[in-house]
Amino acid sequence: MSSNHNSRRQFLKSSSVVAAGVSMPYFFSAKPGMAFATESKNDRVPIGLIGAGGMGCGNMRAASQWVDVVAIADADQNRQQSANKQLSGGKADIYDDYRKILERDDIKVVHIATPDHWHTKPVIEAMLAGKDIYCEKPLTLTVDEGKLIRRVQEETGRVVQVGTQQRSTFNLFTKAIALVKQGRVGKIKRMSAAIGGAPASPGIPVVDVPKGLDWDRWLGPAPAAQYRWAEKKNKKKWQRDPTNGHYEFRWWYEYSGGKLTDWGAHHVDIAAWALEANGQSNAVVSIDGNAKHPVEYKNGVPQQTDRYNTATSFNFTVKFAGGAELVIRNDTDNGVLIEGDKGRIFVNRKKLVGKPVEDLATNPLPEDAVKEVYKGFDLIEGERKGHWANFLKCVDERKEPISDVHSHMRMLNICHLTGIAARLGRGIKWDDKTEQIVGDSAANSMLKRKYREGYEIEMNSAKPAAVKS
Ligand SMILES: NC(=O)c1ccc[n+]([C@@H]2O[C@H](COP(=O)([O-])OP(=O)(O)OC[C@H]3O[C@@H](n4cnc5c(N)ncnc54)[C@H](O)[C@@H]3O)[C@@H](O)[C@H]2O)c1
């Protein structure tokens, strides 16, 4: 362990806590007999990274004070090499097939940051192989995949944190939820989640697959497709070339849900959490609205295959059983607006504003109000870093993390159902008990997807835990 690095426990002990907007020194009550890695002289967590792209590497840097990346799997050998160099000084074992990581006994924790279409399968297989998992959002591409993940998580008892790190931003989103729970906005009537729209692209030509990228493996469970890429002319520094591969997979419904799941997973999560914290139902009753796509859709399927196909603009109203409404839209300032019968607040990654926030000067939140909505966990500063700290603590203490599978799937279903309504061009009604769309067999068929042959989920993994397959 590098002497420049605090050990995980040291960091957790010496970090500051944020409560009701005030930073103060805090000391963890480290419990004796923590289940994981605490008896070791070196209490750093060996981790297997599956998907070493932008977010996978970014997360490993965020957690670098506590974890050692000992194995890396990626479908692109260029990314295996560069991640190995930057994250572990070239010392990690590298693999084309992530299942090699799942077979290793010395790795008990994995981070999955593959494209969205490649989440459910490794998450299930990792749970069955006895691993704890931090998986990037959105956890699934479909409602039915969520049901399977929920079941296997319950049966295996693995710790699964989803990468919706807004839940670990204590002075912003977490505090907004605390304000709601303390009754400062009253009964929630209406909310809005503004999440931006997907970009459109020109037709992107089929080209040779770049050296080192295993395109068949990258596609995995998704339908067979040719690799597309074009050099973007006059691009600004931050802009990427259009492709159906790295990063830009977000704008193809075959691999993602577009903005509805990419950013919906963040902001719809806050809206659903607000209802739950306020004791109001977040069971969906109906979803209605409109969307524009850059290509024509017929029966929910895009009719052109050479360009981005997820919605560029949309405005949907989600009605909940308790009477509240949520508008999911692309056309206004990114963030979440929560309006109740006593007040309204707006929150995004930069600010938390509204009269209930101003009133804190004279009427502060109770001392532990933020911690209370954070499931009573200690608050470790630093968004992604705090989210990782929460995960690692839950691994130690065998607890359910702040972004757990159940709350995640509850809100992700809202995003998936909105995506189905967008692609079909009609509203839907939802039966929350049976988890079925009412009276619409075409829409119900979109609650699941067909896995490409050879990439089905392996329910009989090498080391099955207590799961009946
Ligand atoms: N929480 C957040 O704020 C946040 C931000 C960005 C991205 N994300 C999420 O992180 C995930 C990755 O996004 P990204 O921007 O890093 O994409 P990316 O394209 O940069 O990285 C994905 C990597 O996964 C690899 N991969 C594909 N198939 C694989 C397989 N079978 N096994 C191993 N590796 C495989 C790819 O080759 C690529 O290197 C997405 O689900 C995205 O939604 C979350």
Coordinates of C-alpha atoms and ligand atoms in Angstrom, one line a residue:
M1 CA 0.0 0.0 0.0
S2 CA 1.4 3.4 -0.9
S3 CA 2.2 5.5 2.1
N4 CA 0.6 8.5 0.3
H5 CA -2.7 6.7 0.5
N6 CA -4.8 6.6 3.5
S7 CA -6.1 3.1 4.2
R8 CA -9.8 2.7 3.8
R9 CA -10.5 2.6 7.5
Q10 CA -8.3 5.6 8.2
F11 CA -10.1 7.6 5.5
L12 CA -13.5 6.6 6.8
K13 CA -12.4 7.6 10.3
S14 CA -10.9 10.9 9.4
S15 CA -13.3 12.1 6.8
S16 CA -15.7 14.9 7.5
V17 CA -19.4 14.5 7.7
V18 CA -21.9 16.9 6.2
A19 CA -25.1 17.4 8.2
A20 CA -27.7 20.0 7.4
G21 CA -25.2 21.8 5.2
V22 CA -22.4 22.1 7.8
S23 CA -19.1 20.2 7.6
M24 CA -17.8 18.9 10.9
P25 CA -15.2 16.4 12.0
Y26 CA -16.6 12.9 12.4
F27 CA -15.4 9.6 13.5
F28 CA -16.8 6.3 12.4
S29 CA -17.8 3.8 15.1
A30 CA -15.8 1.0 13.6
K31 CA -17.4 -2.2 14.8
P32 CA -15.3 -5.1 15.7
G33 CA -15.7 -8.2 13.6
M34 CA -16.6 -6.4 10.4
A35 CA -17.2 -9.1 7.9
F36 CA -14.9 -8.1 5.2
A37 CA -11.2 -7.3 4.9
T38 CA -10.7 -5.6 8.2
E39 CA -8.6 -8.2 9.9
S40 CA -6.0 -8.0 7.2
K41 CA -2.9 -5.9 7.7
N42 CA -3.6 -4.4 4.3
D43 CA -7.3 -3.6 4.4
R44 CA -7.5 -2.3 0.8
V45 CA -10.1 -4.0 -1.3
P46 CA -8.9 -6.0 -4.3
I47 CA -11.4 -5.1 -7.1
G48 CA -12.2 -6.5 -10.5
L49 CA -13.2 -3.9 -13.0
I50 CA -15.5 -5.0 -15.8
G51 CA -15.8 -2.3 -18.4
A52 CA -12.8 0.0 -18.3
G53 CA -14.2 3.0 -20.2
G54 CA -14.8 6.6 -19.1
M55 CA -16.9 5.8 -16.1
G56 CA -15.2 2.6 -15.0
C57 CA -11.9 4.3 -14.8
G58 CA -13.4 7.5 -13.3
N59 CA -15.0 5.5 -10.5
M60 CA -11.8 3.6 -9.8
R61 CA -10.0 6.9 -9.4
A62 CA -12.8 8.1 -7.1
A63 CA -12.3 5.0 -4.9
S64 CA -8.6 4.8 -5.2
Q65 CA -7.9 5.5 -1.6
W66 CA -9.5 2.2 -0.6
V67 CA -9.4 -0.1 -3.6
D68 CA -6.7 -1.9 -5.6
V69 CA -7.7 -2.7 -9.2
V70 CA -6.2 -6.2 -9.5
A71 CA -8.1 -7.4 -12.6
I72 CA -9.6 -5.6 -15.6
A73 CA -11.9 -7.0 -18.3
D74 CA -12.9 -5.1 -21.4
A75 CA -14.0 -5.9 -24.9
D76 CA -11.4 -3.5 -26.2
Q77 CA -7.8 -4.4 -25.7
N78 CA -6.8 -0.8 -26.1
R79 CA -8.9 0.1 -23.1
Q80 CA -7.6 -2.9 -21.1
Q81 CA -4.1 -1.6 -21.6
S82 CA -4.7 2.1 -20.9
A83 CA -6.8 1.3 -17.8
N84 CA -4.1 -1.0 -16.5
K85 CA -1.5 1.7 -17.0
Q86 CA -3.5 4.5 -15.3
L87 CA -5.2 2.5 -12.5
S88 CA -2.6 -0.1 -11.4
G89 CA 0.7 0.8 -12.9
G90 CA 0.4 -2.1 -15.3
K91 CA 0.1 -4.7 -12.5
A92 CA -3.5 -5.8 -12.9
D93 CA -4.4 -9.0 -14.8
I94 CA -6.3 -8.3 -17.9
Y95 CA -9.0 -10.4 -19.6
D96 CA -11.2 -10.3 -22.6
D97 CA -13.9 -12.3 -20.9
Y98 CA -15.2 -10.8 -17.6
R99 CA -16.2 -14.3 -16.4
K100 CA -12.5 -15.0 -15.7
I101 CA -12.8 -12.3 -12.9
L102 CA -15.9 -14.0 -11.5
E103 CA -14.0 -17.3 -11.2
R104 CA -11.3 -15.8 -9.0
D105 CA -11.6 -16.4 -5.2
D106 CA -9.3 -13.5 -4.3
I107 CA -11.8 -11.0 -5.8
K108 CA -14.9 -10.5 -3.8
V109 CA -15.9 -7.1 -5.1
V110 CA -16.5 -6.1 -8.7
H111 CA -17.3 -2.8 -10.4
I112 CA -19.4 -3.1 -13.6
A113 CA -19.3 -0.1 -15.9
T114 CA -20.1 -1.7 -19.3
P115 CA -22.6 -0.1 -21.6
D116 CA -26.2 -0.4 -20.4
H117 CA -27.1 -3.5 -22.5
W118 CA -24.3 -5.3 -20.8
H119 CA -25.3 -4.7 -17.1
T120 CA -27.9 -7.3 -16.2
K121 CA -26.0 -10.4 -17.4
P122 CA -22.8 -9.7 -15.5
V123 CA -24.7 -8.4 -12.4
I124 CA -26.7 -11.6 -12.1
E125 CA -23.7 -13.8 -12.8
A126 CA -21.5 -11.9 -10.3
M127 CA -24.1 -12.3 -7.6
L128 CA -24.3 -16.0 -8.3
A129 CA -20.6 -16.2 -8.1
G130 CA -20.7 -14.6 -4.6
K131 CA -19.4 -11.1 -5.5
D132 CA -20.6 -7.8 -4.1
I133 CA -21.2 -5.3 -6.9
Y134 CA -21.1 -1.6 -7.6
C135 CA -22.8 -1.4 -11.0
E136 CA -23.4 1.8 -13.0
K137 CA -26.8 3.1 -13.7
P138 CA -29.2 2.2 -15.4
L139 CA -29.1 -1.3 -13.9
T140 CA -31.2 -2.8 -16.8
L141 CA -32.6 -2.2 -20.3
T142 CA -36.0 -3.6 -19.4
V143 CA -38.6 -4.0 -16.6
D144 CA -38.3 -7.8 -16.6
E145 CA -34.5 -7.7 -16.2
G146 CA -35.1 -5.7 -13.0
K147 CA -37.4 -8.4 -11.7
L148 CA -34.7 -11.0 -12.2
I149 CA -32.0 -8.9 -10.5
R150 CA -34.3 -8.2 -7.5
R151 CA -35.0 -11.9 -7.1
V152 CA -31.4 -13.0 -7.4
Q153 CA -30.3 -10.2 -5.0
E154 CA -32.8 -11.3 -2.4
E155 CA -31.8 -14.9 -2.8
T156 CA -28.1 -14.4 -2.7
G157 CA -28.0 -11.5 -0.2
R158 CA -25.2 -9.8 -2.2
V159 CA -24.5 -6.1 -1.6
V160 CA -25.4 -4.2 -4.8
Q161 CA -24.9 -0.5 -5.1
V162 CA -26.1 1.3 -8.2
G163 CA -24.1 4.3 -9.5
T164 CA -26.8 6.9 -8.9
Q165 CA -24.4 9.0 -6.9
Q166 CA -26.7 12.0 -6.6
R167 CA -28.0 10.2 -3.5
S168 CA -24.6 10.9 -1.9
T169 CA -24.6 14.6 -2.5
F170 CA -25.4 15.8 1.0
N171 CA -25.8 19.5 0.4
L172 CA -27.9 19.1 -2.7
F173 CA -30.1 16.1 -3.5
T174 CA -29.9 14.4 -0.1
K175 CA -30.7 17.6 1.7
A176 CA -33.6 18.3 -0.7
I177 CA -35.0 14.9 0.3
A178 CA -34.5 15.8 4.0
L179 CA -36.4 19.0 3.4
V180 CA -39.3 17.1 1.9
K181 CA -39.2 14.5 4.7
Q182 CA -39.3 17.3 7.3
G183 CA -42.5 18.6 5.7
R184 CA -41.0 21.8 4.4
V185 CA -42.7 21.5 1.0
G186 CA -45.9 19.8 2.4
K187 CA -47.8 17.2 0.3
I188 CA -46.1 16.9 -3.1
K189 CA -48.5 17.8 -5.9
R190 CA -46.3 18.1 -8.9
M191 CA -42.6 17.5 -9.8
S192 CA -40.6 17.9 -12.9
A193 CA -37.4 16.1 -14.0
A194 CA -35.6 18.0 -16.7
I195 CA -33.0 15.7 -18.3
G196 CA -32.2 17.1 -21.7
G197 CA -32.7 15.4 -25.1
A198 CA -30.5 13.0 -27.0
P199 CA -28.5 14.4 -30.0
A200 CA -29.4 13.4 -33.6
S201 CA -26.7 12.2 -36.0
P202 CA -26.3 12.0 -39.7
G203 CA -26.2 8.6 -41.3
I204 CA -23.1 6.9 -39.9
P205 CA -21.3 4.5 -42.3
V206 CA -20.3 0.9 -41.6
V207 CA -16.5 0.8 -41.2
D208 CA -13.9 -1.8 -40.3
V209 CA -13.9 -2.6 -36.6
P210 CA -10.9 -0.9 -35.0
K211 CA -7.9 -3.1 -34.1
G212 CA -8.3 -4.4 -30.6
L213 CA -12.0 -4.0 -30.3
D214 CA -13.9 -7.4 -30.1
W215 CA -17.2 -6.1 -31.6
D216 CA -19.1 -9.3 -31.2
R217 CA -18.3 -9.3 -27.5
W218 CA -19.1 -5.6 -27.2
L219 CA -22.6 -6.3 -28.8
G220 CA -23.0 -9.3 -26.4
P221 CA -26.8 -9.9 -25.7
A222 CA -27.8 -7.0 -28.1
P223 CA -29.0 -7.8 -31.7
A224 CA -26.2 -8.4 -34.3
A225 CA -25.2 -5.1 -35.9
Q226 CA -22.3 -3.8 -38.0
Y227 CA -19.9 -1.4 -36.4
R228 CA -20.4 2.3 -37.4
W229 CA -18.2 5.3 -37.0
A230 CA -17.5 8.6 -38.8
E231 CA -15.1 11.4 -38.1
K232 CA -17.0 14.4 -36.9
K233 CA -16.0 17.5 -39.0
N234 CA -15.0 20.7 -37.1
K235 CA -15.7 19.1 -33.8
K236 CA -15.1 21.0 -30.5
K237 CA -12.7 19.5 -28.1
W238 CA -15.3 17.8 -25.9
Q239 CA -17.3 16.4 -28.8
R240 CA -17.1 12.8 -29.9
D241 CA -17.3 11.1 -33.2
P242 CA -20.6 9.5 -34.0
T243 CA -20.6 5.7 -33.6
N244 CA -22.8 2.9 -32.3
G245 CA -19.8 1.9 -30.0
H246 CA -18.0 3.5 -27.2
Y247 CA -19.8 6.2 -25.2
E248 CA -22.3 7.0 -28.0
F249 CA -24.1 3.8 -27.4
R250 CA -26.4 5.9 -25.2
W251 CA -28.2 7.2 -28.3
W252 CA -29.3 3.8 -29.6
Y253 CA -32.3 2.1 -28.0
E254 CA -30.6 -1.3 -28.7
Y255 CA -28.0 -0.5 -26.1
S256 CA -29.6 2.2 -23.9
G257 CA -32.8 4.1 -23.2
G258 CA -31.4 7.4 -24.4
K259 CA -31.7 10.3 -22.0
L260 CA -34.8 8.8 -20.5
T261 CA -32.6 6.3 -18.7
D262 CA -29.2 8.0 -19.0
W263 CA -30.2 11.1 -17.0
G264 CA -33.7 9.8 -16.1
A265 CA -31.9 7.3 -13.8
H266 CA -30.5 10.3 -11.9
H267 CA -33.4 12.8 -11.7
V268 CA -36.4 10.5 -11.8
D269 CA -34.6 8.7 -8.9
I270 CA -34.7 11.9 -6.9
A271 CA -38.4 12.4 -7.7
A272 CA -39.3 8.8 -6.7
W273 CA -37.2 9.2 -3.5
A274 CA -39.0 12.4 -2.6
L275 CA -42.4 10.7 -2.8
E276 CA -41.2 7.8 -0.7
A277 CA -39.6 10.0 1.9
N278 CA -42.8 12.0 2.2
G279 CA -44.9 8.8 2.7
Q280 CA -46.6 9.2 -0.7
S281 CA -47.0 6.4 -3.1
N282 CA -44.7 6.3 -6.1
A283 CA -46.7 3.5 -7.8
V284 CA -47.2 4.5 -11.4
V285 CA -50.8 4.7 -12.6
S286 CA -50.4 6.1 -16.1
I287 CA -47.9 7.8 -18.4
D288 CA -48.9 10.1 -21.3
G289 CA -47.2 12.6 -23.5
N290 CA -45.2 13.0 -26.6
A291 CA -41.7 12.5 -28.0
K292 CA -39.7 13.3 -31.1
H293 CA -37.2 10.8 -32.5
P294 CA -34.6 11.4 -35.1
V295 CA -35.9 8.4 -37.1
E296 CA -39.4 7.0 -37.9
Y297 CA -40.6 4.3 -35.5
K298 CA -43.1 1.6 -36.4
N299 CA -44.6 -0.6 -33.6
G300 CA -41.9 0.6 -31.3
V301 CA -39.0 -0.2 -33.7
P302 CA -36.8 2.4 -35.5
Q303 CA -37.0 2.1 -39.3
Q304 CA -33.5 3.3 -40.0
T305 CA -30.4 1.5 -38.7
D306 CA -27.6 4.0 -39.6
R307 CA -28.2 6.8 -37.1
Y308 CA -29.0 7.6 -33.5
N309 CA -32.6 6.7 -32.7
T310 CA -33.4 7.7 -29.1
A311 CA -35.8 10.6 -28.4
T312 CA -34.4 14.1 -29.0
S313 CA -37.3 15.9 -27.2
F314 CA -40.1 14.7 -25.0
N315 CA -42.7 15.8 -22.5
F316 CA -44.4 13.0 -20.5
T317 CA -46.7 13.2 -17.4
V318 CA -46.4 10.4 -15.0
K319 CA -49.4 10.0 -12.6
F320 CA -48.9 8.3 -9.3
A321 CA -51.4 6.4 -7.1
G322 CA -51.2 9.0 -4.4
G323 CA -52.2 11.8 -6.8
A324 CA -48.8 13.4 -7.4
E325 CA -47.6 14.0 -10.9
L326 CA -44.1 14.0 -12.4
V327 CA -43.3 15.7 -15.8
I328 CA -40.3 14.2 -17.5
R329 CA -39.0 16.7 -20.1
N330 CA -36.1 17.8 -22.1
D331 CA -36.8 21.5 -22.6
T332 CA -35.8 23.4 -19.4
D333 CA -33.0 23.7 -16.9
N334 CA -31.5 20.4 -16.0
G335 CA -32.7 19.5 -12.5
V336 CA -35.6 18.4 -10.3
L337 CA -38.5 20.7 -9.3
I338 CA -40.6 19.6 -6.3
E339 CA -43.8 21.5 -5.7
G340 CA -45.9 20.8 -2.6
D341 CA -48.9 22.5 -0.9
K342 CA -46.5 24.4 1.4
G343 CA -43.6 25.3 -0.9
R344 CA -41.3 24.4 -3.8
I345 CA -37.7 23.6 -4.2
F346 CA -35.4 23.1 -7.2
V347 CA -32.3 21.0 -7.1
N348 CA -29.6 20.1 -9.6
R349 CA -25.8 19.3 -9.4
K350 CA -25.0 22.9 -8.7
K351 CA -27.7 24.3 -6.5
L352 CA -30.6 23.8 -4.2
V353 CA -33.0 26.7 -4.1
G354 CA -36.5 27.8 -3.1
K355 CA -38.2 29.4 -0.1
P356 CA -37.9 26.3 2.1
V357 CA -34.1 26.5 1.5
E358 CA -34.0 30.3 2.4
D359 CA -36.1 29.6 5.5
L360 CA -33.3 27.3 6.8
A361 CA -31.5 30.4 8.0
T362 CA -34.1 30.9 10.7
N363 CA -35.5 27.4 10.8
P364 CA -32.7 24.9 10.4
L365 CA -33.2 21.2 9.8
P366 CA -32.9 18.9 12.8
E367 CA -29.2 17.8 13.3
D368 CA -29.6 14.3 11.9
A369 CA -32.2 15.1 9.2
V370 CA -29.9 14.5 6.3
K371 CA -28.4 11.4 7.8
E372 CA -31.9 10.1 8.5
V373 CA -32.8 10.1 4.8
Y374 CA -29.4 8.6 4.1
K375 CA -30.6 5.4 5.8
G376 CA -28.8 6.5 9.0
F377 CA -25.4 6.0 7.3
D378 CA -22.5 8.4 8.1
L379 CA -22.1 11.0 5.4
I380 CA -18.8 10.8 3.7
E381 CA -18.2 13.9 1.5
G382 CA -17.5 13.7 -2.2
E383 CA -20.3 12.6 -4.5
R384 CA -18.8 9.6 -6.3
K385 CA -16.3 9.1 -3.5
G386 CA -19.0 9.3 -0.9
H387 CA -21.1 6.9 -2.9
W388 CA -18.2 4.4 -3.0
A389 CA -17.6 4.9 0.7
N390 CA -21.2 4.0 1.4
F391 CA -20.8 0.9 -0.8
L392 CA -17.6 -0.3 0.9
K393 CA -19.1 0.3 4.3
C394 CA -22.1 -1.8 3.3
V395 CA -19.8 -4.5 2.1
D396 CA -18.1 -4.5 5.5
E397 CA -21.3 -4.5 7.5
R398 CA -23.5 -6.5 5.1
K399 CA -26.1 -3.7 4.8
E400 CA -28.2 -2.5 1.9
P401 CA -26.6 0.5 0.4
I402 CA -28.2 3.9 -0.3
S403 CA -28.8 3.1 -4.0
D404 CA -30.2 -0.3 -3.6
V405 CA -31.7 -2.6 -6.2
H406 CA -35.3 -2.3 -5.0
S407 CA -35.5 1.5 -5.0
H408 CA -33.5 1.7 -8.2
M409 CA -35.8 -0.6 -10.1
R410 CA -38.9 1.1 -8.8
M411 CA -37.8 4.3 -10.3
L412 CA -36.1 2.8 -13.4
N413 CA -39.4 1.2 -14.3
I414 CA -40.8 4.8 -14.6
C415 CA -38.0 5.5 -17.1
H416 CA -38.5 2.3 -19.0
L417 CA -42.3 2.7 -19.2
T418 CA -41.9 6.3 -20.4
G419 CA -39.5 5.0 -23.1
I420 CA -42.1 2.4 -24.2
A421 CA -44.8 5.1 -24.4
A422 CA -42.3 7.3 -26.4
R423 CA -41.4 4.5 -28.9
L424 CA -45.0 3.4 -29.4
G425 CA -46.3 7.0 -29.6
R426 CA -49.2 6.3 -27.2
G427 CA -49.9 6.6 -23.5
I428 CA -49.9 3.6 -21.2
K429 CA -51.7 2.6 -18.0
W430 CA -49.7 0.5 -15.5
D431 CA -50.9 -2.0 -12.9
D432 CA -48.3 -1.8 -10.2
K433 CA -49.4 -5.0 -8.5
T434 CA -49.0 -7.3 -11.5
E435 CA -46.2 -5.1 -13.0
Q436 CA -48.0 -5.2 -16.4
I437 CA -49.2 -2.5 -18.8
V438 CA -53.0 -2.6 -18.9
G439 CA -54.7 -3.8 -22.1
D440 CA -51.8 -3.4 -24.5
S441 CA -50.0 -6.6 -25.5
A442 CA -47.6 -4.8 -27.9
A443 CA -46.5 -2.5 -25.0
N444 CA -46.2 -5.5 -22.6
S445 CA -44.0 -7.3 -25.1
M446 CA -41.5 -4.4 -24.7
L447 CA -41.1 -5.2 -21.0
K448 CA -38.4 -7.7 -22.0
R449 CA -35.8 -8.2 -24.7
K450 CA -34.5 -11.2 -26.5
Y451 CA -30.8 -12.1 -25.8
R452 CA -28.6 -12.9 -28.7
E453 CA -27.7 -16.6 -28.9
G454 CA -24.5 -17.3 -27.0
Y455 CA -25.0 -14.4 -24.6
E456 CA -27.9 -15.6 -22.5
I457 CA -27.6 -15.1 -18.7
E458 CA -25.9 -18.0 -17.1
M459 CA -28.1 -18.9 -14.1
N460 CA -25.9 -21.9 -13.3
S461 CA -22.7 -20.1 -12.7
A462 CA -19.5 -21.8 -11.5
K463 CA -20.2 -21.1 -7.8
P464 CA -23.9 -20.7 -7.3
A465 CA -25.0 -19.3 -4.0
A466 CA -28.3 -20.1 -2.5
V467 CA -30.2 -19.6 -5.7
K468 CA -32.8 -21.9 -7.3
S469 CA -32.4 -21.5 -11.0
Ligands
LIG1 N1 -23.2 7.6 -12.7 C1 -22.9 8.5 -13.6 O1 -23.0 9.7 -13.4 C2 -22.5 8.0 -15.0 C3 -21.7 8.8 -15.8 C4 -21.3 8.2 -17.1 C5 -21.6 6.9 -17.4 N2 -22.3 6.2 -16.5 C6 -22.6 4.8 -16.9 O2 -21.5 4.0 -17.0 C7 -21.6 3.0 -18.0 C8 -20.4 3.1 -18.9 O3 -20.5 4.3 -19.6 P1 -19.1 5.0 -20.2 O4 -19.5 6.4 -20.6 O5 -18.0 4.7 -19.4 O6 -19.0 4.1 -21.6 P2 -17.7 3.7 -22.4 O7 -18.2 3.3 -23.7 O8 -16.7 4.7 -22.3 O9 -17.2 2.4 -21.5 C9 -17.8 1.2 -21.6 C10 -16.7 0.1 -21.6 O10 -17.3 -1.2 -21.5 C11 -16.5 -2.0 -22.4 N3 -17.3 -3.3 -22.6 C12 -18.3 -3.5 -23.6 N4 -18.7 -4.8 -23.5 C13 -17.9 -5.4 -22.5 C14 -17.8 -6.7 -22.0 N5 -18.6 -7.7 -22.4 N6 -17.0 -6.9 -21.0 C15 -16.1 -6.0 -20.5 N7 -16.2 -4.7 -21.0 C16 -17.0 -4.4 -22.0 C17 -16.3 -1.2 -23.6 O11 -15.3 -1.7 -24.5 C18 -15.9 0.1 -23.0 O12 -14.5 0.2 -22.8 C19 -22.9 3.3 -18.7 O13 -23.9 2.3 -18.2 C20 -23.3 4.7 -18.3 O14 -24.7 4.9 -18.2 C21 -22.7 6.7 -15.3

